[in-house]
Each structure stands twice: as C-alpha cells, then as structure tokens.
Amino acid sequence: MDLQLIAIKIFRVLFIFVSLLPISIYAKGIEIGDKQVLESKILGEEREYFISLPTSYNQNNYSSYPVLYLLDGDMNSFFQVFSGMVNQMSVDASPTIPEMIVVGIVSQNRVRDSSPTHSLIQYGGTKNEALHITGGADKFIQFIKEELIPQINQNYRTSAYKVLVGYSFAGLPVIQSLYTTPETFNAYLAIDPSMWWDDQHMLKQLSHFYQSPKLNKRRLFVATTTRVTEVYPKENYVAEFIERLKKQPKEGLFFDSITFGRDENHHTMPIISFYKGLRSLFDGYMIDDHARFRPANVLRSHFAQFSQKLGEEFRPKEDLVNFFAYDRLYNTQFSVDIESAIDFFKLNAEYYPLSPNVWDSLGEAYMVNGDYQQALTCYEKSIALNSSNANALSRIEQIKSKLN
C-alpha cells in the first residue's frame, strides 16, 4: 500500500473519530424538541409534551432507544437543558449513558398532578384553600402509564427501558410511581422531592413499601441538600428518607443518593443532580479510553454484564464500535491489527444486523485481509439492505473481477 493511500486511510479513521463529537455548533438552526398534544380521557383534558430524539435516531431505521420521561418538561423549564445534557452525555467517543428519547411533560396543573393526597395544609402548617385541587398524582401516573407511554411507543422506536425524573413538588409522583406501579419504570430520579407534603405522607408510606413484593431490578436516585433547613423552618425529610433506605434496603431496588452541602441549595441543585443521577442510574455503561486496544470480546462481555445488571439489553453505539474497528485496521500510530479489526466489525454486525454500513465496513476489512469471498458476502448483505450503496456496488464489481 503506497504512502498516499495510507494517509487517506488514516484521515478516514480520524474523520470517523471526529464525527462522534457533537456537531450542532455547525448548524445554522438548532432544533431542541418537537411539541406534541395528546387528548387524555383519564385526565379529561389535552396534555402537551415535547420530544427530543437522539443524535442517531434519524440516521437509521432499526435502532430502538430507552425513554426518559421528564416532569416539569416545559420548553422554558427543564426540557432544554436536560435534553441537551442527555444528548451530550450519550455522544462523543466515551459516552457515559445510552442515547435516549426524552419526553418532557408540560406542567399544566403542577400542584394537582404532583400531590399524592388531598390536603389543604401548605408548607409551614398553615391552611390554604387554593390547595383544594390537590390529590391527583395517581390519576396523573395513570395517564402516563396508560396513555402517554403507549403513544410514545407507537410513534417512536422505543426499547422497554424507561426512566422517570421529577424535581421538588414534581418529585412526589416519581416516588409515588415507584410505590404503586413499580412495573411502569425501570429507573427513578427524584431531585429534592417535597417529602414534607401532607404531614410527611410519602415518608410514612415507606413502611408499606417495604411490605410490598420484591422489585425486579429497579433503580432509584435521590438528591437533596443540607441547606433545605436554612430556607424552610422544617426538618429535611428527604434526608430522613435517604437514611432509612440506606439502613434498610428494599429487595430488588438499587438505591443511591447525594446530599449537597452549603455549595448548593434547593434551587441550584437540579442540573448537577440530574447529571449525578444519570451517572448513577447507568453506572457501568461507560467504557474506558483503552477499550479499542482490547479484544472485541471484552467489549461484548462489558455490555452483557451491564445489560444483566439493569435487566434490559444495552449495546455500545454503532459508530463507536466502527471507530474501534477502523482504528485497528488503519491507524499506524499504534499497531495495525486486521484480525482485531474484523472482530470489532463482526461484533457490530452482531449488534446491528440491519445496518448496511456495518456490512459494508466488514466487507472492507475482509478485502484488506485478502479474503475476497467473505468480502463479497458482506457487500451483498449491505446491498440487500440498501440497494443504492454505490460503494458496495463498486466493490462487488472489483471483487468479481478478481475472483474471475
């Protein structure tokens, strides 16, 4: 292979690596999310929600994605920043969480939808007649479970894994959903939930939660701060909730938490809590920087163990595995290892058998290795999935001329 061709191949590897990085800065306009409306029979009203799709969603038609349901998901509330964080944390060359669809549920009557019980007593113990609408959390959870989730599953390529996130008062239905319908979501993230509500109702319900059946690989992350008692003249009931779950773990529930000190208060903690929470809920997803220098079977084993831990199949990103493979195939800065490259490409074909690009890439590796019959088979599979793949068509002609 001459020096010019080697240079071209190395550039291709570097280009693939760079393509894994966020590219929104080059766009003239940035689309944050798509607004949708659902007519809810359960709530007797129209409900608005926003959808943010993963970076790779429109680049293929075969991958399915976990879904993160975000309460207080208004465009001017948490939806913009949280959906952006999910995207950033799930791309690049070392993603810390899987790509996810983010559904931001717009708050139309936050007090009604978030309160698990009816109570007229506001924080501080005084009566407030404006709270007569409270007690709608169970119906709100029912709406999410029976109407919104089926709507999302019908319209988008979703996997079975679902996460529910809520902050402050909207953190109450997160805990309530775990208590009452733990089969609905796989993971729960409650950011400083208002555990003071109705004489600490949710804290008292914890004893009933312990008596309920064993959970099936559910995960809960709760965040709070020691500065709560500086703002409100009450005890930090979230801290008590955390302490009780630590002392007496619930069978089948992985529980983790963080308590910030004086550097964060109730209003400054949502963003960092969301980041810490996702890192905890998907702990073990991230691979280290040297994964591409190890055998492909090590990568397979890593994600098999992670999937077993969470109870749902998770795979590395297709373009990331392709980068590992091309790096082993062409990057002369390290040691070129064609067999290792082929193993990575084959692993990608195992993960994404409906991807024409995966088979095209595997065909290229076989050609470099001089195995033209195997290369021909791969390119033909690529053409079967995408008949307009000009590169595969050209390679097939080249291979047939060599074989004849």
Short mmCIF file of C-alpha atoms in Angstrom, two decimals:
data_model
loop_
_atom_site.label_atom_id
_atom_site.label_comp_id
_atom_site.label_asym_id
_atom_site.label_seq_id
_atom_site.Cartn_x
_atom_site.Cartn_y
_atom_site.Cartn_z
CA MET A 1 0.00 0.00 0.00
CA ASP A 2 1.60 3.34 -1.04
CA LEU A 3 2.07 6.27 1.35
CA GLN A 4 -0.71 8.34 -0.23
CA LEU A 5 -3.24 5.58 0.28
CA ILE A 6 -2.09 5.08 3.87
CA ALA A 7 -2.52 8.79 4.53
CA ILE A 8 -6.04 8.67 3.11
CA LYS A 9 -6.96 5.72 5.32
CA ILE A 10 -5.59 7.39 8.47
CA PHE A 11 -7.55 10.54 7.65
CA ARG A 12 -10.66 8.41 7.31
CA VAL A 13 -10.12 6.95 10.79
CA LEU A 14 -9.61 10.41 12.27
CA PHE A 15 -12.69 11.69 10.47
CA ILE A 16 -14.78 8.87 11.92
CA PHE A 17 -13.48 9.77 15.39
CA VAL A 18 -14.28 13.45 14.96
CA SER A 19 -17.73 12.58 13.64
CA LEU A 20 -18.52 11.09 17.03
CA LEU A 21 -18.28 14.56 18.58
CA PRO A 22 -21.26 16.94 18.84
CA ILE A 23 -21.78 18.81 15.57
CA SER A 24 -24.66 21.11 16.48
CA ILE A 25 -22.33 24.09 16.62
CA TYR A 26 -22.05 23.91 12.84
CA ALA A 27 -25.79 24.07 12.32
CA LYS A 28 -27.50 27.29 11.28
CA GLY A 29 -30.51 26.40 13.42
CA ILE A 30 -30.82 24.08 16.39
CA GLU A 31 -33.97 22.03 16.86
CA ILE A 32 -34.38 21.34 20.55
CA GLY A 33 -37.64 19.41 20.57
CA ASP A 34 -40.91 18.71 18.84
CA LYS A 35 -44.14 19.75 20.57
CA GLN A 36 -46.99 17.20 20.65
CA VAL A 37 -50.53 17.16 22.08
CA LEU A 38 -52.41 14.16 23.45
CA GLU A 39 -56.12 14.13 24.27
CA SER A 40 -56.29 12.43 27.66
CA LYS A 41 -59.51 10.65 28.54
CA ILE A 42 -58.14 9.85 32.00
CA LEU A 43 -57.46 13.50 32.86
CA GLY A 44 -60.27 14.87 30.71
CA GLU A 45 -58.01 17.43 29.02
CA GLU A 46 -55.39 17.93 26.34
CA ARG A 47 -51.83 17.36 27.51
CA GLU A 48 -48.78 18.85 25.85
CA TYR A 49 -45.36 17.25 25.76
CA PHE A 50 -42.06 17.76 23.99
CA ILE A 51 -39.95 15.13 22.24
CA SER A 52 -36.18 15.20 21.87
CA LEU A 53 -34.70 12.44 19.71
CA PRO A 54 -31.16 11.04 20.00
CA THR A 55 -28.47 12.18 17.60
CA SER A 56 -28.50 8.90 15.70
CA TYR A 57 -32.29 8.45 15.58
CA ASN A 58 -32.81 9.82 12.07
CA GLN A 59 -29.62 8.23 10.78
CA ASN A 60 -31.10 4.74 10.86
CA ASN A 61 -34.43 2.91 10.91
CA TYR A 62 -33.53 -0.09 13.04
CA SER A 63 -32.27 1.05 16.47
CA SER A 64 -34.57 1.35 19.47
CA TYR A 65 -33.94 3.68 22.40
CA PRO A 66 -34.73 3.94 26.13
CA VAL A 67 -37.11 6.74 27.04
CA LEU A 68 -36.64 9.34 29.76
CA TYR A 69 -39.91 10.91 30.95
CA LEU A 70 -39.29 14.33 32.45
CA LEU A 71 -41.82 16.06 34.68
CA ASP A 72 -41.80 19.86 34.56
CA GLY A 73 -40.82 19.26 30.94
CA ASP A 74 -41.79 22.67 29.64
CA MET A 75 -39.59 24.20 26.95
CA ASN A 76 -38.84 27.14 29.26
CA SER A 77 -38.26 24.92 32.28
CA PHE A 78 -36.00 21.85 32.38
CA PHE A 79 -36.58 20.40 28.93
CA GLN A 80 -33.95 22.44 27.09
CA VAL A 81 -31.10 21.87 29.49
CA PHE A 82 -31.92 18.28 30.48
CA SER A 83 -32.47 17.03 26.91
CA GLY A 84 -29.20 18.74 25.94
CA MET A 85 -27.41 17.02 28.80
CA VAL A 86 -28.77 13.62 27.76
CA ASN A 87 -27.52 14.23 24.24
CA GLN A 88 -24.07 15.39 25.36
CA MET A 89 -23.63 12.56 27.86
CA SER A 90 -24.57 9.93 25.27
CA VAL A 91 -22.37 11.01 22.36
CA ASP A 92 -18.66 11.65 21.91
CA ALA A 93 -16.06 8.88 21.99
CA SER A 94 -16.74 7.96 25.63
CA PRO A 95 -20.50 8.11 26.31
CA THR A 96 -21.50 7.84 29.96
CA ILE A 97 -25.15 6.93 29.33
CA PRO A 98 -27.03 5.38 26.40
CA GLU A 99 -28.74 7.56 23.84
CA MET A 100 -32.32 8.17 24.93
CA ILE A 101 -35.56 9.68 23.72
CA VAL A 102 -36.54 12.48 26.12
CA VAL A 103 -40.23 13.19 26.70
CA GLY A 104 -40.87 16.45 28.52
CA ILE A 105 -44.36 16.50 30.07
CA VAL A 106 -45.59 20.07 30.26
CA SER A 107 -46.83 21.20 33.68
CA GLN A 108 -50.43 22.35 33.27
CA ASN A 109 -51.56 21.91 36.86
CA ARG A 110 -48.43 21.02 38.77
CA VAL A 111 -49.95 21.08 42.27
CA ARG A 112 -52.85 18.82 41.29
CA ASP A 113 -50.78 16.35 39.27
CA SER A 114 -47.92 16.09 41.75
CA SER A 115 -49.76 15.69 45.07
CA PRO A 116 -50.41 12.05 46.06
CA THR A 117 -53.05 13.04 48.62
CA HIS A 118 -55.65 15.75 49.12
CA SER A 119 -54.55 18.31 51.67
CA LEU A 120 -55.14 22.00 52.34
CA ILE A 121 -52.04 22.36 54.52
CA GLN A 122 -49.17 24.16 52.83
CA TYR A 123 -45.52 24.18 53.88
CA GLY A 124 -45.25 25.65 57.34
CA GLY A 125 -48.51 24.13 58.59
CA THR A 126 -50.99 26.83 57.61
CA LYS A 127 -54.22 26.16 55.70
CA ASN A 128 -54.52 27.30 52.09
CA GLU A 129 -57.87 26.92 50.29
CA ALA A 130 -56.06 27.11 46.93
CA LEU A 131 -54.90 23.56 47.60
CA HIS A 132 -58.42 22.18 47.16
CA ILE A 133 -57.33 20.77 43.78
CA THR A 134 -54.68 18.51 45.30
CA GLY A 135 -54.60 14.72 45.26
CA GLY A 136 -54.26 13.99 41.53
CA ALA A 137 -50.89 12.21 41.41
CA ASP A 138 -52.34 8.71 40.98
CA LYS A 139 -54.50 9.80 38.07
CA PHE A 140 -51.53 11.64 36.56
CA ILE A 141 -49.40 8.49 36.86
CA GLN A 142 -52.22 6.51 35.27
CA PHE A 143 -52.27 8.97 32.36
CA ILE A 144 -48.53 8.49 31.83
CA LYS A 145 -48.76 4.71 32.06
CA GLU A 146 -51.92 4.04 30.05
CA GLU A 147 -51.98 6.89 27.53
CA LEU A 148 -48.68 8.70 27.12
CA ILE A 149 -46.29 5.73 27.16
CA PRO A 150 -48.37 3.74 24.61
CA GLN A 151 -48.49 6.87 22.42
CA ILE A 152 -44.71 7.22 22.53
CA ASN A 153 -44.18 3.51 21.89
CA GLN A 154 -46.50 3.65 18.89
CA ASN A 155 -44.86 6.67 17.25
CA TYR A 156 -41.20 6.12 18.04
CA ARG A 157 -38.68 3.28 18.13
CA THR A 158 -38.50 2.67 21.85
CA SER A 159 -36.93 -0.05 23.93
CA ALA A 160 -38.55 -1.35 27.10
CA TYR A 161 -36.30 0.67 29.43
CA LYS A 162 -37.91 3.80 30.91
CA VAL A 163 -36.74 6.47 33.36
CA LEU A 164 -38.93 8.91 35.32
CA VAL A 165 -37.47 12.22 36.55
CA GLY A 166 -39.01 14.89 38.78
CA TYR A 167 -37.83 17.84 40.86
CA SER A 168 -39.20 19.33 44.09
CA PHE A 169 -43.01 19.00 44.16
CA ALA A 170 -42.86 17.07 40.87
CA GLY A 171 -40.56 14.64 42.63
CA LEU A 172 -43.52 13.31 44.62
CA PRO A 173 -45.12 11.41 41.70
CA VAL A 174 -41.71 9.88 40.99
CA ILE A 175 -41.70 8.30 44.46
CA GLN A 176 -45.43 7.55 44.24
CA SER A 177 -44.95 5.73 40.94
CA LEU A 178 -42.23 3.60 42.49
CA TYR A 179 -44.50 2.81 45.43
CA THR A 180 -47.65 2.00 43.48
CA THR A 181 -46.69 1.00 39.91
CA PRO A 182 -43.04 -0.14 40.02
CA GLU A 183 -43.54 -2.12 36.83
CA THR A 184 -44.04 1.09 34.80
CA PHE A 185 -40.50 2.47 35.00
CA ASN A 186 -37.13 0.82 35.39
CA ALA A 187 -35.35 3.78 36.98
CA TYR A 188 -36.42 6.78 39.05
CA LEU A 189 -34.65 10.08 39.69
CA ALA A 190 -36.13 12.32 42.38
CA ILE A 191 -34.41 15.69 42.90
CA ASP A 192 -35.15 17.06 46.38
CA PRO A 193 -38.76 15.81 46.38
CA SER A 194 -41.22 17.60 48.67
CA MET A 195 -41.38 14.86 51.30
CA TRP A 196 -42.91 17.33 53.77
CA TRP A 197 -46.25 17.11 51.92
CA ASP A 198 -49.34 16.21 53.97
CA ASP A 199 -47.54 15.56 57.26
CA GLN A 200 -44.76 13.56 55.55
CA HIS A 201 -47.21 11.20 53.86
CA MET A 202 -44.65 9.77 51.43
CA LEU A 203 -42.14 9.16 54.19
CA LYS A 204 -44.75 7.32 56.24
CA GLN A 205 -45.69 5.20 53.20
CA LEU A 206 -42.17 3.84 53.12
CA SER A 207 -43.11 1.20 55.70
CA HIS A 208 -45.85 -0.10 53.38
CA PHE A 209 -43.37 -0.05 50.50
CA TYR A 210 -41.11 -2.42 52.40
CA GLN A 211 -44.01 -4.84 52.80
CA SER A 212 -44.77 -4.89 49.06
CA PRO A 213 -43.40 -7.67 46.80
CA LYS A 214 -39.75 -7.81 45.80
CA LEU A 215 -38.87 -5.48 42.93
CA ASN A 216 -37.29 -6.56 39.66
CA LYS A 217 -34.02 -4.68 39.14
CA ARG A 218 -35.41 -1.22 39.79
CA ARG A 219 -33.12 1.75 40.41
CA LEU A 220 -33.70 4.92 42.43
CA PHE A 221 -31.53 8.00 42.83
CA VAL A 222 -32.47 10.77 45.27
CA ALA A 223 -30.73 14.12 45.74
CA THR A 224 -31.07 16.73 48.48
CA THR A 225 -29.03 19.43 50.22
CA THR A 226 -28.25 20.31 53.82
CA ARG A 227 -29.36 23.89 53.15
CA VAL A 228 -33.06 22.93 52.99
CA THR A 229 -33.50 23.69 56.66
CA GLU A 230 -31.93 27.15 56.18
CA VAL A 231 -34.68 28.14 53.77
CA TYR A 232 -37.66 26.38 55.35
CA PRO A 233 -38.01 26.04 59.14
CA LYS A 234 -38.58 22.31 58.99
CA GLU A 235 -36.59 19.10 59.11
CA ASN A 236 -35.09 17.72 55.93
CA TYR A 237 -37.44 14.81 55.36
CA VAL A 238 -35.64 13.87 52.13
CA ALA A 239 -32.51 13.26 54.19
CA GLU A 240 -34.55 11.05 56.52
CA PHE A 241 -35.95 9.17 53.51
CA ILE A 242 -32.41 8.61 52.23
CA GLU A 243 -31.17 7.45 55.60
CA ARG A 244 -33.96 4.91 56.03
CA LEU A 245 -33.41 3.43 52.56
CA LYS A 246 -29.70 3.14 53.26
CA LYS A 247 -30.26 1.38 56.58
CA GLN A 248 -32.97 -0.92 55.26
CA PRO A 249 -32.56 -1.64 51.54
CA LYS A 250 -35.63 -2.66 49.59
CA GLU A 251 -35.17 -6.04 47.94
CA GLY A 252 -34.75 -5.66 44.18
CA LEU A 253 -34.10 -1.90 44.38
CA PHE A 254 -30.69 -0.40 43.72
CA PHE A 255 -30.63 2.83 45.71
CA ASP A 256 -28.17 5.68 45.51
CA SER A 257 -28.23 9.28 46.67
CA ILE A 258 -26.29 12.50 47.06
CA THR A 259 -26.59 15.20 49.71
CA PHE A 260 -25.02 18.51 48.77
CA GLY A 261 -23.52 20.80 51.36
CA ARG A 262 -23.61 24.58 51.54
CA ASP A 263 -22.41 24.96 47.94
CA GLU A 264 -25.88 24.04 46.60
CA ASN A 265 -29.42 24.94 47.69
CA HIS A 266 -32.82 23.67 46.59
CA HIS A 267 -32.87 25.96 43.55
CA THR A 268 -29.30 25.48 42.33
CA MET A 269 -29.10 21.70 42.58
CA PRO A 270 -31.33 20.40 39.72
CA ILE A 271 -28.70 20.41 36.96
CA ILE A 272 -25.88 18.80 38.90
CA SER A 273 -28.35 16.36 40.49
CA PHE A 274 -29.62 15.32 37.07
CA TYR A 275 -26.06 14.68 35.90
CA LYS A 276 -25.10 12.75 39.03
CA GLY A 277 -28.37 10.84 38.94
CA LEU A 278 -27.95 9.66 35.36
CA ARG A 279 -24.36 8.63 36.02
CA SER A 280 -25.61 6.56 38.97
CA LEU A 281 -28.63 5.02 37.23
CA PHE A 282 -26.43 3.95 34.31
CA ASP A 283 -23.32 3.21 36.33
CA GLY A 284 -21.12 0.82 34.35
CA TYR A 285 -22.28 1.86 30.89
CA MET A 286 -19.17 3.92 30.19
CA ILE A 287 -16.10 2.17 28.81
CA ASP A 288 -12.58 3.44 29.34
CA ASP A 289 -10.31 5.03 26.76
CA HIS A 290 -8.33 1.85 26.14
CA ALA A 291 -11.29 -0.34 25.16
CA ARG A 292 -10.36 -0.18 21.47
CA PHE A 293 -6.97 -1.77 22.22
CA ARG A 294 -8.57 -4.79 23.88
CA PRO A 295 -10.25 -7.73 22.12
CA ALA A 296 -13.81 -7.24 20.87
CA ASN A 297 -14.98 -9.99 23.23
CA VAL A 298 -14.05 -7.77 26.18
CA LEU A 299 -16.43 -5.11 24.87
CA ARG A 300 -19.13 -7.73 24.34
CA SER A 301 -18.68 -9.01 27.89
CA HIS A 302 -18.81 -5.47 29.32
CA PHE A 303 -22.21 -4.72 27.81
CA ALA A 304 -23.56 -8.21 28.52
CA GLN A 305 -22.80 -7.71 32.22
CA PHE A 306 -24.25 -4.21 32.20
CA SER A 307 -27.42 -5.46 30.49
CA GLN A 308 -27.76 -8.25 33.03
CA LYS A 309 -27.45 -5.75 35.87
CA LEU A 310 -30.16 -3.44 34.53
CA GLY A 311 -32.46 -6.18 33.20
CA GLU A 312 -32.59 -4.85 29.63
CA GLU A 313 -30.29 -5.16 26.62
CA PHE A 314 -27.88 -2.29 26.12
CA ARG A 315 -25.32 -2.09 23.33
CA PRO A 316 -22.46 0.29 22.50
CA LYS A 317 -23.13 2.87 19.81
CA GLU A 318 -22.74 1.58 16.29
CA ASP A 319 -20.42 4.37 15.15
CA LEU A 320 -18.25 3.93 18.25
CA VAL A 321 -17.64 0.24 17.55
CA ASN A 322 -16.97 1.11 13.91
CA PHE A 323 -14.38 3.65 15.06
CA PHE A 324 -12.67 1.00 17.19
CA ALA A 325 -12.58 -1.32 14.19
CA TYR A 326 -11.20 1.22 11.73
CA ASP A 327 -8.64 2.29 14.31
CA ARG A 328 -7.30 -1.28 14.46
CA LEU A 329 -7.48 -1.59 10.68
CA TYR A 330 -5.60 1.54 9.58
CA ASN A 331 -4.14 3.59 12.43
CA THR A 332 -0.37 3.09 12.03
CA GLN A 333 0.35 5.32 15.01
CA PHE A 334 -0.40 2.22 17.07
CA SER A 335 -0.24 -1.37 15.90
CA VAL A 336 -2.44 -2.24 12.94
CA ASP A 337 -4.27 -5.49 13.72
CA ILE A 338 -6.53 -6.67 10.92
CA GLU A 339 -7.88 -9.66 12.82
CA SER A 340 -8.87 -7.47 15.76
CA ALA A 341 -10.48 -5.04 13.35
CA ILE A 342 -12.50 -7.83 11.80
CA ASP A 343 -13.60 -8.97 15.25
CA PHE A 344 -14.89 -5.48 16.06
CA PHE A 345 -16.69 -5.23 12.73
CA LYS A 346 -18.24 -8.66 13.29
CA LEU A 347 -19.37 -7.61 16.75
CA ASN A 348 -21.02 -4.56 15.23
CA ALA A 349 -22.80 -6.79 12.72
CA GLU A 350 -23.99 -8.91 15.64
CA TYR A 351 -25.35 -5.82 17.39
CA TYR A 352 -26.74 -4.10 14.27
CA PRO A 353 -27.52 -6.75 11.62
CA LEU A 354 -29.88 -4.38 9.78
CA SER A 355 -27.22 -1.75 9.21
CA PRO A 356 -25.95 -1.60 5.60
CA ASN A 357 -22.93 0.39 6.76
CA VAL A 358 -21.88 -2.33 9.22
CA TRP A 359 -21.74 -4.94 6.47
CA ASP A 360 -20.01 -2.53 4.10
CA SER A 361 -17.31 -1.88 6.70
CA LEU A 362 -16.85 -5.57 7.46
CA GLY A 363 -16.51 -6.20 3.73
CA GLU A 364 -13.75 -3.59 3.55
CA ALA A 365 -11.84 -5.30 6.37
CA TYR A 366 -12.05 -8.66 4.61
CA MET A 367 -10.77 -7.04 1.41
CA VAL A 368 -7.78 -5.58 3.25
CA ASN A 369 -7.16 -9.07 4.62
CA GLY A 370 -7.35 -10.57 1.12
CA ASP A 371 -10.45 -12.65 1.90
CA TYR A 372 -12.44 -11.66 -1.19
CA GLN A 373 -15.16 -14.29 -0.88
CA GLN A 374 -16.06 -13.15 2.63
CA ALA A 375 -15.88 -9.55 1.48
CA LEU A 376 -18.27 -10.30 -1.38
CA THR A 377 -20.77 -11.87 1.01
CA CYS A 378 -20.68 -8.80 3.26
CA TYR A 379 -21.09 -6.31 0.43
CA GLU A 380 -24.02 -8.31 -0.94
CA LYS A 381 -25.67 -8.14 2.51
CA SER A 382 -25.11 -4.39 2.51
CA ILE A 383 -26.75 -4.07 -0.93
CA ALA A 384 -29.71 -6.18 0.23
CA LEU A 385 -30.27 -3.61 2.97
CA ASN A 386 -29.52 -0.56 0.84
CA SER A 387 -29.65 -1.11 -2.90
CA SER A 388 -28.28 2.38 -3.59
CA ASN A 389 -24.99 1.81 -1.74
CA ALA A 390 -22.65 2.94 -4.51
CA ASN A 391 -19.51 1.92 -2.60
CA ALA A 392 -20.75 -1.65 -2.10
CA LEU A 393 -21.80 -1.93 -5.75
CA SER A 394 -18.37 -0.77 -6.88
CA ARG A 395 -16.58 -3.14 -4.51
CA ILE A 396 -18.68 -6.08 -5.70
CA GLU A 397 -17.58 -5.40 -9.28
CA GLN A 398 -13.95 -5.21 -8.17
CA ILE A 399 -14.16 -8.46 -6.24
CA LYS A 400 -15.91 -10.34 -9.04
CA SER A 401 -13.23 -9.28 -11.49
CA LYS A 402 -10.56 -10.60 -9.10
CA LEU A 403 -12.38 -13.88 -8.49
CA ASN A 404 -12.95 -14.44 -12.19
#
